mmCIF file with all atom_site columns, C-alpha atoms in Angstrom:
data_model
loop_
_atom_site.group_PDB
_atom_site.id
_atom_site.type_symbol
_atom_site.label_atom_id
_atom_site.label_alt_id
_atom_site.label_comp_id
_atom_site.label_asym_id
_atom_site.label_entity_id
_atom_site.label_seq_id
_atom_site.pdbx_PDB_ins_code
_atom_site.Cartn_x
_atom_site.Cartn_y
_atom_site.Cartn_z
_atom_site.occupancy
_atom_site.B_iso_or_equiv
_atom_site.pdbx_formal_charge
_atom_site.auth_seq_id
_atom_site.auth_comp_id
_atom_site.auth_asym_id
_atom_site.auth_atom_id
_atom_site.pdbx_PDB_model_num
ATOM 1  C CA . MET A 1 1  ? 53.673  -35.824 -237.925 1.00 49.00 ? 3  MET A CA 1
ATOM 2  C CA . GLY A 1 2  ? 54.974  -34.663 -234.549 1.00 50.00 ? 4  GLY A CA 1
ATOM 3  C CA . PHE A 1 3  ? 52.979  -34.169 -231.385 1.00 47.00 ? 5  PHE A CA 1
ATOM 4  C CA . LEU A 1 4  ? 53.264  -30.363 -231.456 1.00 47.00 ? 6  LEU A CA 1
ATOM 5  C CA . CYS A 1 5  ? 52.173  -30.170 -235.083 1.00 49.00 ? 7  CYS A CA 1
ATOM 6  C CA . ARG A 1 6  ? 49.078  -32.294 -234.379 1.00 52.00 ? 8  ARG A CA 1
ATOM 7  C CA . ARG A 1 7  ? 48.308  -30.198 -231.330 1.00 51.00 ? 9  ARG A CA 1
ATOM 8  C CA . ARG A 1 8  ? 48.588  -26.985 -233.336 1.00 54.00 ? 10 ARG A CA 1
ATOM 9  C CA . LEU A 1 9  ? 46.242  -28.352 -236.009 1.00 51.00 ? 11 LEU A CA 1
ATOM 10 C CA . ALA A 1 10 ? 43.755  -29.420 -233.341 1.00 54.00 ? 12 ALA A CA 1
ATOM 11 C CA . ALA A 1 11 ? 43.875  -25.967 -231.745 1.00 54.00 ? 13 ALA A CA 1
ATOM 12 C CA . ARG A 1 12 ? 43.277  -24.308 -235.116 1.00 57.00 ? 14 ARG A CA 1
ATOM 13 C CA . GLY A 1 13 ? 40.298  -26.581 -235.779 1.00 56.00 ? 15 GLY A CA 1
ATOM 14 C CA . PHE A 1 14 ? 38.906  -25.833 -232.333 1.00 52.00 ? 16 PHE A CA 1
ATOM 15 C CA . ARG A 1 15 ? 39.168  -22.075 -232.901 1.00 53.00 ? 17 ARG A CA 1
ATOM 16 C CA . GLN A 1 16 ? 37.394  -22.375 -236.241 1.00 52.00 ? 18 GLN A CA 1
ATOM 17 C CA . ALA A 1 17 ? 34.640  -24.480 -234.677 1.00 51.00 ? 19 ALA A CA 1
ATOM 18 C CA . MET A 1 18 ? 34.178  -21.957 -231.874 1.00 48.00 ? 20 MET A CA 1
ATOM 19 C CA . MET A 1 19 ? 34.061  -19.115 -234.387 1.00 49.00 ? 21 MET A CA 1
ATOM 20 C CA . LYS A 1 20 ? 31.373  -20.886 -236.413 1.00 50.00 ? 22 LYS A CA 1
ATOM 21 C CA . LYS A 1 21 ? 29.412  -21.641 -233.260 1.00 49.00 ? 23 LYS A CA 1
ATOM 22 C CA . TYR A 1 22 ? 29.601  -17.994 -232.215 1.00 48.00 ? 24 TYR A CA 1
ATOM 23 C CA . VAL A 1 23 ? 28.467  -16.736 -235.615 1.00 47.00 ? 25 VAL A CA 1
ATOM 24 C CA . ILE A 1 24 ? 25.605  -19.214 -235.815 1.00 50.00 ? 26 ILE A CA 1
ATOM 25 C CA . SER A 1 25 ? 24.453  -18.527 -232.256 1.00 51.00 ? 27 SER A CA 1
ATOM 26 C CA . GLY A 1 26 ? 24.754  -14.807 -232.958 1.00 57.00 ? 28 GLY A CA 1
ATOM 27 C CA . LEU A 1 27 ? 22.423  -15.163 -235.923 1.00 57.00 ? 29 LEU A CA 1
ATOM 28 C CA . ALA A 1 28 ? 19.986  -17.210 -233.859 1.00 60.00 ? 30 ALA A CA 1
ATOM 29 C CA . SER A 1 29 ? 20.144  -14.611 -231.133 1.00 66.00 ? 31 SER A CA 1
ATOM 30 C CA . ALA A 1 30 ? 19.425  -11.836 -233.632 1.00 65.00 ? 32 ALA A CA 1
ATOM 31 C CA . TRP A 1 31 ? 16.460  -13.828 -234.952 1.00 65.00 ? 33 TRP A CA 1
ATOM 32 C CA . ARG A 1 32 ? 15.117  -14.313 -231.424 1.00 71.00 ? 34 ARG A CA 1
ATOM 33 C CA . TRP A 1 33 ? 15.580  -10.610 -230.664 1.00 73.00 ? 35 TRP A CA 1
ATOM 34 C CA . LYS A 1 34 ? 13.703  -9.670  -233.842 1.00 75.00 ? 36 LYS A CA 1
ATOM 35 C CA . ARG A 1 35 ? 10.830  -11.988 -232.868 1.00 77.00 ? 37 ARG A CA 1
ATOM 36 C CA . PHE A 1 36 ? 10.787  -10.524 -229.344 1.00 79.00 ? 38 PHE A CA 1
ATOM 37 C CA . ARG A 1 37 ? 10.650  -6.960  -230.690 1.00 80.00 ? 39 ARG A CA 1
ATOM 38 C CA . GLN A 1 38 ? 7.792   -7.882  -233.007 1.00 81.00 ? 40 GLN A CA 1
ATOM 39 C CA . ALA A 1 39 ? 5.874   -9.403  -230.083 1.00 82.00 ? 41 ALA A CA 1
ATOM 40 C CA . VAL A 1 40 ? 6.399   -6.285  -227.963 1.00 80.00 ? 42 VAL A CA 1
ATOM 41 C CA . VAL A 1 41 ? 5.240   -4.007  -230.777 1.00 81.00 ? 43 VAL A CA 1
ATOM 42 C CA . ALA A 1 42 ? 2.170   -6.201  -231.335 1.00 83.00 ? 44 ALA A CA 1
ATOM 43 C CA . GLU A 1 43 ? 1.291   -5.972  -227.629 1.00 82.00 ? 45 GLU A CA 1
ATOM 44 C CA . ILE A 1 44 ? 1.674   -2.184  -227.668 1.00 80.00 ? 46 ILE A CA 1
ATOM 45 C CA . VAL A 1 45 ? -0.623  -1.949  -230.693 1.00 81.00 ? 47 VAL A CA 1
ATOM 46 C CA . ILE A 1 46 ? -3.203  -4.209  -229.036 1.00 80.00 ? 48 ILE A CA 1
ATOM 47 C CA . TYR A 1 47 ? -3.137  -2.239  -225.787 1.00 79.00 ? 49 TYR A CA 1
ATOM 48 C CA . GLY A 1 48 ? -3.406  1.010   -227.744 1.00 78.00 ? 50 GLY A CA 1
ATOM 49 C CA . ALA A 1 49 ? -6.444  -0.310  -229.594 1.00 77.00 ? 51 ALA A CA 1
ATOM 50 C CA . LEU A 1 50 ? -8.049  -1.428  -226.335 1.00 76.00 ? 52 LEU A CA 1
ATOM 51 C CA . GLY A 1 51 ? -7.359  1.974   -224.808 1.00 76.00 ? 53 GLY A CA 1
ATOM 52 C CA . ALA A 1 52 ? -8.968  3.729   -227.771 1.00 73.00 ? 54 ALA A CA 1
ATOM 53 C CA . TRP A 1 53 ? -11.946 1.364   -227.577 1.00 68.00 ? 55 TRP A CA 1
ATOM 54 C CA . ARG A 1 54 ? -12.648 2.615   -224.052 1.00 69.00 ? 56 ARG A CA 1
ATOM 55 C CA . TYR A 1 55 ? -13.346 6.088   -225.403 1.00 69.00 ? 57 TYR A CA 1
ATOM 56 C CA . VAL A 1 56 ? -15.694 5.007   -228.206 1.00 69.00 ? 58 VAL A CA 1
ATOM 57 C CA . SER A 1 57 ? -17.556 2.260   -226.373 1.00 64.00 ? 59 SER A CA 1
ATOM 58 C CA . PRO A 1 58 ? -21.384 2.578   -226.213 1.00 66.00 ? 60 PRO A CA 1
ATOM 59 C CA . THR A 1 59 ? -21.409 3.201   -222.450 1.00 63.00 ? 61 THR A CA 1
ATOM 60 C CA . ARG A 1 60 ? -19.285 6.312   -222.885 1.00 57.00 ? 62 ARG A CA 1
ATOM 61 C CA . ARG A 1 61 ? -21.278 7.627   -225.847 1.00 55.00 ? 63 ARG A CA 1
ATOM 62 C CA . SER A 1 62 ? -24.682 7.264   -224.203 1.00 56.00 ? 64 SER A CA 1
ATOM 63 C CA . GLY A 1 63 ? -23.697 9.545   -221.362 1.00 56.00 ? 65 GLY A CA 1
ATOM 64 C CA . SER A 1 64 ? -24.913 7.114   -218.717 1.00 54.00 ? 66 SER A CA 1
ATOM 65 C CA . ARG A 1 65 ? -22.784 8.492   -215.942 1.00 54.00 ? 67 ARG A CA 1
ATOM 66 C CA . GLY A 1 66 ? -24.271 8.600   -212.517 1.00 49.00 ? 68 GLY A CA 1
ATOM 67 C CA . ALA A 1 67 ? -24.344 12.412  -212.155 1.00 45.00 ? 69 ALA A CA 1
#
């Protein structure tokens, strides 16, 4: 096997390895992005619930405002 043939085979193997690495890291990145979105949505829901709790808390219902 000549030098150029071996070099061509090595280059082809390198390209395939890089392609696999890109696909795998792309999937991992998509998984991380999905987890990040879920965390953001959970925080929004929590903050929304806390904001609603302000309006139904006992101090608001009793009318104890210093008027």
